[in-house]
CSV table of C-alpha atoms and ligand atoms in Angstrom, one decimal:
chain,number,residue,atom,x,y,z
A,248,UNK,CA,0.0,0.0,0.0
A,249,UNK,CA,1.1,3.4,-1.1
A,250,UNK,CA,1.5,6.3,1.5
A,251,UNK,CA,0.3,10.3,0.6
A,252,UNK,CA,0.5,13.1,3.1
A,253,UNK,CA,-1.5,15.5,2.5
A,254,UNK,CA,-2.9,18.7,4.2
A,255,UNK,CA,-6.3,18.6,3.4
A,256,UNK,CA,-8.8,15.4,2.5
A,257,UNK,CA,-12.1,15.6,1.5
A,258,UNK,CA,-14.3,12.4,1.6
A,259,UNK,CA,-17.6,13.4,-1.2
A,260,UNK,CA,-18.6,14.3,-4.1
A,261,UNK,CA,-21.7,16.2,-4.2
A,262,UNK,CA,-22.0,19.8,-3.9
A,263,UNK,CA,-20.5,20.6,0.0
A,264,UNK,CA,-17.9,18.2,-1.3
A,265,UNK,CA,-17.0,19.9,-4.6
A,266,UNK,CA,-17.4,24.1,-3.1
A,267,UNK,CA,-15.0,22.6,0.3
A,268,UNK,CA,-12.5,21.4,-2.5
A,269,UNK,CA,-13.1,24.9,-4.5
A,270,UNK,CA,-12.1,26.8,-1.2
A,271,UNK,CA,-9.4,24.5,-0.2
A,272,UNK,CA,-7.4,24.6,-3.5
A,273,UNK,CA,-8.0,28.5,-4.1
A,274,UNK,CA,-6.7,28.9,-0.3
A,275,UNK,CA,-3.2,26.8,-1.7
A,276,UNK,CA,-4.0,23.4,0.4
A,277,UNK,CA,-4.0,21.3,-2.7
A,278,UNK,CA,-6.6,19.0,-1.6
A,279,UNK,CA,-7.4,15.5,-2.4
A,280,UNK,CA,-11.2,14.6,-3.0
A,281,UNK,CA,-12.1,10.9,-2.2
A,282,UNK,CA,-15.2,10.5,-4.5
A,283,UNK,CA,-17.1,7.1,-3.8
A,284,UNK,CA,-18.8,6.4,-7.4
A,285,UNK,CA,-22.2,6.0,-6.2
A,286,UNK,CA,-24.3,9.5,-7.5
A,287,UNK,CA,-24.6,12.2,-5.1
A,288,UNK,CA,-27.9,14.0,-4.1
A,289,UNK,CA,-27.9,16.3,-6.3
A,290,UNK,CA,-27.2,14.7,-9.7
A,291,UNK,CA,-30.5,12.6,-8.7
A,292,UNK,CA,-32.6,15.6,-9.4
A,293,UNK,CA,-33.3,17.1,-12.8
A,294,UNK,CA,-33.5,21.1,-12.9
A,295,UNK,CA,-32.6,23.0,-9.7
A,296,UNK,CA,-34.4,26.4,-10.4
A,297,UNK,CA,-33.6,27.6,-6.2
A,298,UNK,CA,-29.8,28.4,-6.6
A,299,UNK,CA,-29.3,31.7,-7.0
A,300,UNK,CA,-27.4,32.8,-9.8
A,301,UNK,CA,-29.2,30.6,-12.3
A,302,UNK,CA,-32.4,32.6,-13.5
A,303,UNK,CA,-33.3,29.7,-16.3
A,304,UNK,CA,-32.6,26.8,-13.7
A,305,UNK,CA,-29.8,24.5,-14.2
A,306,UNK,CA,-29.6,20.7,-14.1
A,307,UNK,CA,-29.0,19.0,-11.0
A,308,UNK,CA,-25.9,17.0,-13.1
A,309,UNK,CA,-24.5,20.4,-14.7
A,310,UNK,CA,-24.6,21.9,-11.5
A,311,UNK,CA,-21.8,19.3,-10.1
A,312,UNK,CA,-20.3,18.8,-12.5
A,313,UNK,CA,-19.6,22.4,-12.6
A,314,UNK,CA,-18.3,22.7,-9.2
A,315,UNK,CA,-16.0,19.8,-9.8
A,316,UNK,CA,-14.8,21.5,-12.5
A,317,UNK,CA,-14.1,25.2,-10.8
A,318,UNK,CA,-12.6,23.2,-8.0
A,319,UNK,CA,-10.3,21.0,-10.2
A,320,UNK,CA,-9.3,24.0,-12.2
A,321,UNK,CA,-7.4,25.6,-9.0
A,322,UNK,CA,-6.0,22.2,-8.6
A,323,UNK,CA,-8.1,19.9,-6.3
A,324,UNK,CA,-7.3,16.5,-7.1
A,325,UNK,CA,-10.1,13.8,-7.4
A,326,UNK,CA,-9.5,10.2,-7.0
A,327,UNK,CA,-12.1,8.0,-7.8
A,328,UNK,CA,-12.5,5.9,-4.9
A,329,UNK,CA,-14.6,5.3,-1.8
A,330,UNK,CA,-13.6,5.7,1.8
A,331,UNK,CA,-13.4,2.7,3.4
A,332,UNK,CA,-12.4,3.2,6.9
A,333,UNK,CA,-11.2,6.4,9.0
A,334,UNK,CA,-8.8,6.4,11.8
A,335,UNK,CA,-7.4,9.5,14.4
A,336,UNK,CA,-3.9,9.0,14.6
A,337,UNK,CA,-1.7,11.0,17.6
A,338,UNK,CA,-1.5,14.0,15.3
A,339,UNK,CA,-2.8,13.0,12.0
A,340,UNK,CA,-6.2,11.3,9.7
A,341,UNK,CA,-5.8,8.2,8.1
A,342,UNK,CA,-8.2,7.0,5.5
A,343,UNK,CA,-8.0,3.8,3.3
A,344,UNK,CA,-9.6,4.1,0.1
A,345,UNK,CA,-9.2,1.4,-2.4
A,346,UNK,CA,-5.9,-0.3,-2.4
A,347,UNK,CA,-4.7,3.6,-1.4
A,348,UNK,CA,-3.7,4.6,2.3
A,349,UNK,CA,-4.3,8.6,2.9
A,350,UNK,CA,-3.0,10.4,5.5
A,351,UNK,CA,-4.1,13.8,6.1
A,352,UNK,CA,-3.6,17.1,8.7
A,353,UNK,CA,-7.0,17.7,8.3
A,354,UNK,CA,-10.2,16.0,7.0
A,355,UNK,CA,-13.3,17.4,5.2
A,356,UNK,CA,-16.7,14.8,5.4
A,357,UNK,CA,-19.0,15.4,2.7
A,358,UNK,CA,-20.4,12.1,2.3
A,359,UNK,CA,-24.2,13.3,2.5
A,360,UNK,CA,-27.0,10.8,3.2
A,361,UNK,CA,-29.2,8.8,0.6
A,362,UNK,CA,-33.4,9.1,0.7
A,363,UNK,CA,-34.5,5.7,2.0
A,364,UNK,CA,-36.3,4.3,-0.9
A,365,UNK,CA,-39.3,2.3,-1.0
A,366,UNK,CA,-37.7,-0.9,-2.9
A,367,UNK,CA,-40.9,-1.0,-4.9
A,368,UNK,CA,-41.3,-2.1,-8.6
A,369,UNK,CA,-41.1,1.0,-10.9
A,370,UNK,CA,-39.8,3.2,-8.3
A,371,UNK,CA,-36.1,3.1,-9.8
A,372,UNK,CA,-37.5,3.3,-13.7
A,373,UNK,CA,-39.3,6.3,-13.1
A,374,UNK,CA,-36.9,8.0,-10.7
A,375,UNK,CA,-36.5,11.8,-11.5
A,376,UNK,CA,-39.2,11.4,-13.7
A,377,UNK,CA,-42.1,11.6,-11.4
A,378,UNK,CA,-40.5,9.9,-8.2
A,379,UNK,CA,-38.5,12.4,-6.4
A,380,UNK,CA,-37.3,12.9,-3.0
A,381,UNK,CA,-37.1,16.6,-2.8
A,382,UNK,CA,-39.9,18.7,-3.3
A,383,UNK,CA,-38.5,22.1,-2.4
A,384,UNK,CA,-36.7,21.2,-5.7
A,385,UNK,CA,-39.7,19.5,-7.8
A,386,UNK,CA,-42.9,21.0,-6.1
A,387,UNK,CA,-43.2,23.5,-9.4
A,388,UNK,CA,-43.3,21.1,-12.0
A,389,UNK,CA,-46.9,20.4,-10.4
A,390,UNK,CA,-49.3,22.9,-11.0
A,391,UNK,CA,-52.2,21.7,-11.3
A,392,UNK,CA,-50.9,18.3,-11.3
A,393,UNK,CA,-52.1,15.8,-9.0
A,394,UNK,CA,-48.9,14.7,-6.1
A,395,UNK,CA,-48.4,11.5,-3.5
A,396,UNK,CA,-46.5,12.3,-0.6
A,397,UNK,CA,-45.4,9.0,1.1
A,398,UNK,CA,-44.2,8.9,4.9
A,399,UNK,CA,-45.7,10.2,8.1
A,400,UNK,CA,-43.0,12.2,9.8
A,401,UNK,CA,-41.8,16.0,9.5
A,402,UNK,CA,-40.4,15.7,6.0
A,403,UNK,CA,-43.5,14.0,4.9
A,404,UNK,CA,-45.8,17.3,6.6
A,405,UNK,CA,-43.3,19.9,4.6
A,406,UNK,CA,-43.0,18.2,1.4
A,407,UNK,CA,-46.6,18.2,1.6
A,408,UNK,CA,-46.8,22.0,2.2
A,409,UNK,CA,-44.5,22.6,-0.3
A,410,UNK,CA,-46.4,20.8,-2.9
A,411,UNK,CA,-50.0,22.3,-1.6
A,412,UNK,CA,-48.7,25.8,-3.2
A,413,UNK,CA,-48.8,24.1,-6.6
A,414,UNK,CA,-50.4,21.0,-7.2
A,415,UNK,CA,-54.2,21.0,-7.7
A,416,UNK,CA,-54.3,17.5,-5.0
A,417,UNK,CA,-51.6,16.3,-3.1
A,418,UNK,CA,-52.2,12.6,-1.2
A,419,UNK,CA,-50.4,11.3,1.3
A,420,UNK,CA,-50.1,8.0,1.7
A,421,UNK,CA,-48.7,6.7,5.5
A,422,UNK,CA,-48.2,2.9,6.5
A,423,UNK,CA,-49.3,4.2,10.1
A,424,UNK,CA,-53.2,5.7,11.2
A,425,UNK,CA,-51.4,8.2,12.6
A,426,UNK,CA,-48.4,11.0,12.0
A,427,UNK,CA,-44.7,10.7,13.9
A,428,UNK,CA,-44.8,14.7,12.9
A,429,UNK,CA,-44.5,17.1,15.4
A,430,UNK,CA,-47.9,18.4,15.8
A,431,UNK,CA,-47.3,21.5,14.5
A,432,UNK,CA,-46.4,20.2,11.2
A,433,UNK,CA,-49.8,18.4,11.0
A,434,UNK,CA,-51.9,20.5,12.0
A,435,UNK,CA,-50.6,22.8,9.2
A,436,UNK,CA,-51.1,19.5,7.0
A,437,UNK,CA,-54.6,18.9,8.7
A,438,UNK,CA,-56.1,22.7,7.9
A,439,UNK,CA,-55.6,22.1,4.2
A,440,UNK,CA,-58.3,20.2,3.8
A,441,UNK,CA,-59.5,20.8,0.2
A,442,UNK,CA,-56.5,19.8,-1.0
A,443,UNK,CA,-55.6,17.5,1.0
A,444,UNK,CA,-56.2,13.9,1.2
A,445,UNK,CA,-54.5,11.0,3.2
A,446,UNK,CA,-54.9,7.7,3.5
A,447,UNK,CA,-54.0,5.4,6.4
A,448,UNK,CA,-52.5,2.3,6.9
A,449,UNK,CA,-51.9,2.0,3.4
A,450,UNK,CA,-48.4,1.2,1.6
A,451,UNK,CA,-47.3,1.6,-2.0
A,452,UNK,CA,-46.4,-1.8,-3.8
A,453,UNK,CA,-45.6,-0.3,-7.2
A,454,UNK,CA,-45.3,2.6,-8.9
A,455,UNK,CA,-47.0,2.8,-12.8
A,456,UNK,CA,-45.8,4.4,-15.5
A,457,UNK,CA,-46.4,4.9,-19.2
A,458,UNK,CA,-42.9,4.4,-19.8
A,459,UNK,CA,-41.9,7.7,-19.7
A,460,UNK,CA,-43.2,8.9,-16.4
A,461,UNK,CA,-45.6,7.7,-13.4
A,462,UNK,CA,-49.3,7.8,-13.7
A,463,UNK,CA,-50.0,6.1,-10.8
A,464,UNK,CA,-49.3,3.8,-7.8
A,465,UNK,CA,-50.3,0.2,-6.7
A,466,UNK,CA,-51.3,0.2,-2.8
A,467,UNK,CA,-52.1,-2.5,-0.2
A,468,UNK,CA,-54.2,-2.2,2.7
A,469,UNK,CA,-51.7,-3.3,5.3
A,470,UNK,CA,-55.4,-4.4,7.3
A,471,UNK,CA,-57.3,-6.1,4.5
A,472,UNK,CA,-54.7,-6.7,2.3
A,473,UNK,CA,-57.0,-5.2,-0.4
A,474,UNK,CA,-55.0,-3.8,-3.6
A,475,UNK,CA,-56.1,-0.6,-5.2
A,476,UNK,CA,-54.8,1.6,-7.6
A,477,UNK,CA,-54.6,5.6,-7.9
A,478,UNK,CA,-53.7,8.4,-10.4
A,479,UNK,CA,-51.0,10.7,-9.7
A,480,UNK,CA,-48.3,12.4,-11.7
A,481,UNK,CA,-45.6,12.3,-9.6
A,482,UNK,CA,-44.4,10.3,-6.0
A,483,UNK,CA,-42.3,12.1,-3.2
A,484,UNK,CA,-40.7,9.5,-1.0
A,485,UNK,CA,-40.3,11.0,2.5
A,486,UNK,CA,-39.2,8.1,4.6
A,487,UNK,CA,-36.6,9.3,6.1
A,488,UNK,CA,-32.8,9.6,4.9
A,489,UNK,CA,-29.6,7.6,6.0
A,490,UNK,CA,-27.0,9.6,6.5
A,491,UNK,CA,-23.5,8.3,5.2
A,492,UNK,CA,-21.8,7.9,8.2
A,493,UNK,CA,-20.7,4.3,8.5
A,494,UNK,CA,-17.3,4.7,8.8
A,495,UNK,CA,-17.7,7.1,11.3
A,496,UNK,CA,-18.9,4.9,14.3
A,497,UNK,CA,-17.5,4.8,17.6
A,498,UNK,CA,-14.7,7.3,15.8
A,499,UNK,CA,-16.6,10.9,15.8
A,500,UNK,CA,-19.7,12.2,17.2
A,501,UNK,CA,-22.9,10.7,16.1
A,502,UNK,CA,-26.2,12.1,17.1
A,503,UNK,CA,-29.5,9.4,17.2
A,504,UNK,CA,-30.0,9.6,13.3
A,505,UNK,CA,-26.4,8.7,12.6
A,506,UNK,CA,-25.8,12.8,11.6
A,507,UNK,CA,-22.3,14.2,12.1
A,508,UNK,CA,-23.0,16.6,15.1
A,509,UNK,CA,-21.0,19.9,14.1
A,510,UNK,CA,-21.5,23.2,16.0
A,511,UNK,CA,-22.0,26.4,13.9
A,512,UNK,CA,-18.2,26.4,12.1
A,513,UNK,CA,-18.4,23.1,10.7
A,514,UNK,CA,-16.2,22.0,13.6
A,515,UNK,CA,-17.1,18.2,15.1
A,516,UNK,CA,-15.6,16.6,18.2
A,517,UNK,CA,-12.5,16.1,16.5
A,518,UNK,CA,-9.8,18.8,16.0
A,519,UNK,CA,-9.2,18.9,12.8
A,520,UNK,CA,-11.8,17.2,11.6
A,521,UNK,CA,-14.8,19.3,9.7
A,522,UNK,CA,-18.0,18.0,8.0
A,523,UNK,CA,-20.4,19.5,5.6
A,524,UNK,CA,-23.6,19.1,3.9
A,525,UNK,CA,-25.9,16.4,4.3
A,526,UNK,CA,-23.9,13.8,6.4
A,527,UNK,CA,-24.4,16.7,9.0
A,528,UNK,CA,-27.6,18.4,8.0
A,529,UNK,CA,-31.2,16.4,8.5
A,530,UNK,CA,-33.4,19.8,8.2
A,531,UNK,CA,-31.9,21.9,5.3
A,532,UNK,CA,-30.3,19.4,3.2
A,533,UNK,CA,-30.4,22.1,-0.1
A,534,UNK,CA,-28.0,22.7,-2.7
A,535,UNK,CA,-27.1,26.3,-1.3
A,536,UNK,CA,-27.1,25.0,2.6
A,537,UNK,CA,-24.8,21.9,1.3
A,538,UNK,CA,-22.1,24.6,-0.2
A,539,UNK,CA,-22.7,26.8,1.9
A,540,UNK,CA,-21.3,24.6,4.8
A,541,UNK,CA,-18.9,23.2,2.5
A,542,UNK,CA,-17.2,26.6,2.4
A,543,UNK,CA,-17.4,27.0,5.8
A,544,UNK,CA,-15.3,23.7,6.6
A,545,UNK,CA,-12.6,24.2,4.1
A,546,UNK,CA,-12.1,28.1,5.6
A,547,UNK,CA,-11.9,26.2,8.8
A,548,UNK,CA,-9.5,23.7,7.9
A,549,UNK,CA,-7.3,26.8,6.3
A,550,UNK,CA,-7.4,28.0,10.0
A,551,UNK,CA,-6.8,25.0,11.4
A,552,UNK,CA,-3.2,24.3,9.5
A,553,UNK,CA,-1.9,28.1,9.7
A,554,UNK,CA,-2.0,27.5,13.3
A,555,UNK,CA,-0.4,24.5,13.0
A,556,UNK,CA,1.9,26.0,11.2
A,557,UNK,CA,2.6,28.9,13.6
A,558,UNK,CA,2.4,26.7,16.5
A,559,UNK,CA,5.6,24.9,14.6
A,560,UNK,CA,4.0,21.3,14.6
A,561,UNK,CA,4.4,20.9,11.0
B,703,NDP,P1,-38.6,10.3,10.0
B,703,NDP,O1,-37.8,9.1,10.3
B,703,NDP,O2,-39.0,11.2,11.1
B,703,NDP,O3,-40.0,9.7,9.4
B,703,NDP,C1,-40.0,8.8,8.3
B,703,NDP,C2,-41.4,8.4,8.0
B,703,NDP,O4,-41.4,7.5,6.9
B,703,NDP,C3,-42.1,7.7,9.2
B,703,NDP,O5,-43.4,8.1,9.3
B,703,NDP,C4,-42.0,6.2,8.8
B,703,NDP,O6,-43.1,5.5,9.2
B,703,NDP,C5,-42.0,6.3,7.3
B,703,NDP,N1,-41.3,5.2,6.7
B,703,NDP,C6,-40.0,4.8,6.9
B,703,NDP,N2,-39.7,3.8,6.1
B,703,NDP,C7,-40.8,3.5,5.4
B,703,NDP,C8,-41.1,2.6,4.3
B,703,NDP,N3,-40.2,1.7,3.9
B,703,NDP,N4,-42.3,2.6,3.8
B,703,NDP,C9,-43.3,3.5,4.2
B,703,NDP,N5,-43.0,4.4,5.1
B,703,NDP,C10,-41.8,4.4,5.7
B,703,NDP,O7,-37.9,11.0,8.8
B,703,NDP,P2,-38.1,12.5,8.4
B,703,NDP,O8,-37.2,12.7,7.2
B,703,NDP,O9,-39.5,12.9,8.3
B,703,NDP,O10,-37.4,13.4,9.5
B,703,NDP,C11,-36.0,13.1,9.9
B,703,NDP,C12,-35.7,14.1,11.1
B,703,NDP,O11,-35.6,15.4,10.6
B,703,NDP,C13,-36.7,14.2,12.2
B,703,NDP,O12,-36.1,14.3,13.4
B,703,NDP,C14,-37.5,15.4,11.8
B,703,NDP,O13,-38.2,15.9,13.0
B,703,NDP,C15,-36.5,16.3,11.3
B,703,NDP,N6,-37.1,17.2,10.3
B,703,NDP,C16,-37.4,18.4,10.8
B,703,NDP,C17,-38.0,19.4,10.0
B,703,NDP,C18,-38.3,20.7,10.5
B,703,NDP,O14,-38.1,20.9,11.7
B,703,NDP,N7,-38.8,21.6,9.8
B,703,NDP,C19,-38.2,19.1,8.6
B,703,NDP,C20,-37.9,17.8,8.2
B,703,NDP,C21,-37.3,16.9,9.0
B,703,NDP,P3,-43.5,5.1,10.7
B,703,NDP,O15,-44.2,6.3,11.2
B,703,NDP,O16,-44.3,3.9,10.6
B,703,NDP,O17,-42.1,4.9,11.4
């Protein structure tokens, strides 16, 4: 195994990722960028029309793409591979990626969180093409289009909201008869009645398309077991997300979800360790948040080696 020191590593490759490695390498760091080949969240969506600066919208794809680019133009290095383990050595990071062993001053995570899917027939086919987990993003494309929101928790209450401002229906669809929301959150849901429906106790066992994009959904009574089909253009999954964070256990701060816990500098319980986007972030998780923090942790990790550096440790 082959050893690189380096003074900056960043494990990602969606947007916090990409905008940490654009403020690292601009800041003379020459960072490396561990990007697992699995799609960020980002390049799962199709137009983003809520980050500023891009009037027409922009795709989802383009948009990271473009990052990677700006960052790898002031000279972040990206290596294809994903982290496998993490260690906190007596004054550096170690991270084995591949056949590769990297060892680092300081380390930027940016290795977001996936939407917990349903695992349904038709629900990869027609993904970003009526099945979406974002609806901040998507909620638009419906007016006066008919929406299914599945899940019963906070997410489930604000896609749901989102959506009501648009679509001419939106239906929520919960395995449960009742909400995990806070109660706020559903009693906003609950006094939009006319365009609201839900129905209980009730999962999705297919989504239908024409072969271009969904017109409808299979669902089971989980009671009866009695199969029925509705209508709807589009499915928002909002079951929750799992935070990529494996490698992290028992080495960093955790909170219950499995979320990095970081204070409001990106910081975690780790000196010289920094995380950003949505491996730390279960309420925001936008585009803009996502950079936003992303810049925040490689400005931090800038700090972090100048005083290193005047403290003579390296
Ligand atoms: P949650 O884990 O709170 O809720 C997930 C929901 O999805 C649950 O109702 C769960 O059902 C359901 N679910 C899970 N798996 C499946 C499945 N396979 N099939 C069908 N349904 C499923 O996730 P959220 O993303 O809603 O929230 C995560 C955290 O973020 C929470 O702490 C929440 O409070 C917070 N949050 C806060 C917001 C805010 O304050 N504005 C906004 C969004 C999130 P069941 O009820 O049966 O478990």
């Amino acid at each position: 195994m082959a050893r690189q020191k380096n003074e900056v590593i960043i494990i990602g490759g969606g947007i916090a990722a990409h905008t940490a490695a654009l403020y690292a390498a601009r800041a003379e760091l020459k960072p490396i960028v561990l990007q697992a080949a699995s799609p960020d969240q980002l390049s799962l969506t199709t137009v983003v029309e809520n980050f500023p600066g891009f009037p027409e919208g922009i795709l989802g794809t383009q948009l990271v793409e473009n990052a990677k680019k700006q960052a790898q133009k002031f000279g972040a290095q990206y290596v294809l591979a994903q982290a496998d383990s993490f260690d906190i050595k007596k004054d550096y990071f170690e991270i084995v990626a591949g056949k590769e062993v990297y060892q680092a001053l300081t380390v930027i995570i940016a290795t977001g969180a996936a939407a917990r899917r349903l695992d349904v027939p038709g629900e990869d086919k027609y993904f970003g093409r009526g099945v979406s987990t974002c609806a901040t993003c998507d909620a638009a494309f419906y007016r006066d289009r008919e929406a299914v929101v599945v899940g019963g928790g906070d997410s489930a209450m604000e896609e749901t909201l989102a959506l009501y401002k648009f679509a001419k229906k939106v239906t929520i669809i919960h395995r449960k008869n009742e909400f995990k929301a806070s109660k706020i959150m559903q009693e906003r849901v609950f006094s939009l009645k006319d365009k609201i429906e839900i129905i209980w106790g009730t999962e999705i066992t297919e989504v239908l398309g024409d072969g271009q994009f969904v017109t409808g959904l299979k669902l089971k009574n989980i009671k009866t077991d009695e199969m029925s089909e509705i209508k709807t253009n589009g499915l928002f999954l909002a079951i929750g997300h799992i935070p990529n964070t494996k490698i992290f256990i028992n080495k960093i701060q955790l909170d219950e979800l499995g979320y990095i816990v970081t204070d409001k500098k990106s910081h975690i319980n780790v000196n010289g360790v920094f995380a950003a986007g949505d491996c730390q972030d279960h309420i925001f998780r936008q585009a803009i948040t996502s950079a936003g923090s992303g810049c925040q942790a490689a400005m931090e990790a800038e700090r972090y080696i100048e005083k290193l550096k005047a403290d003579g440790k390296v």
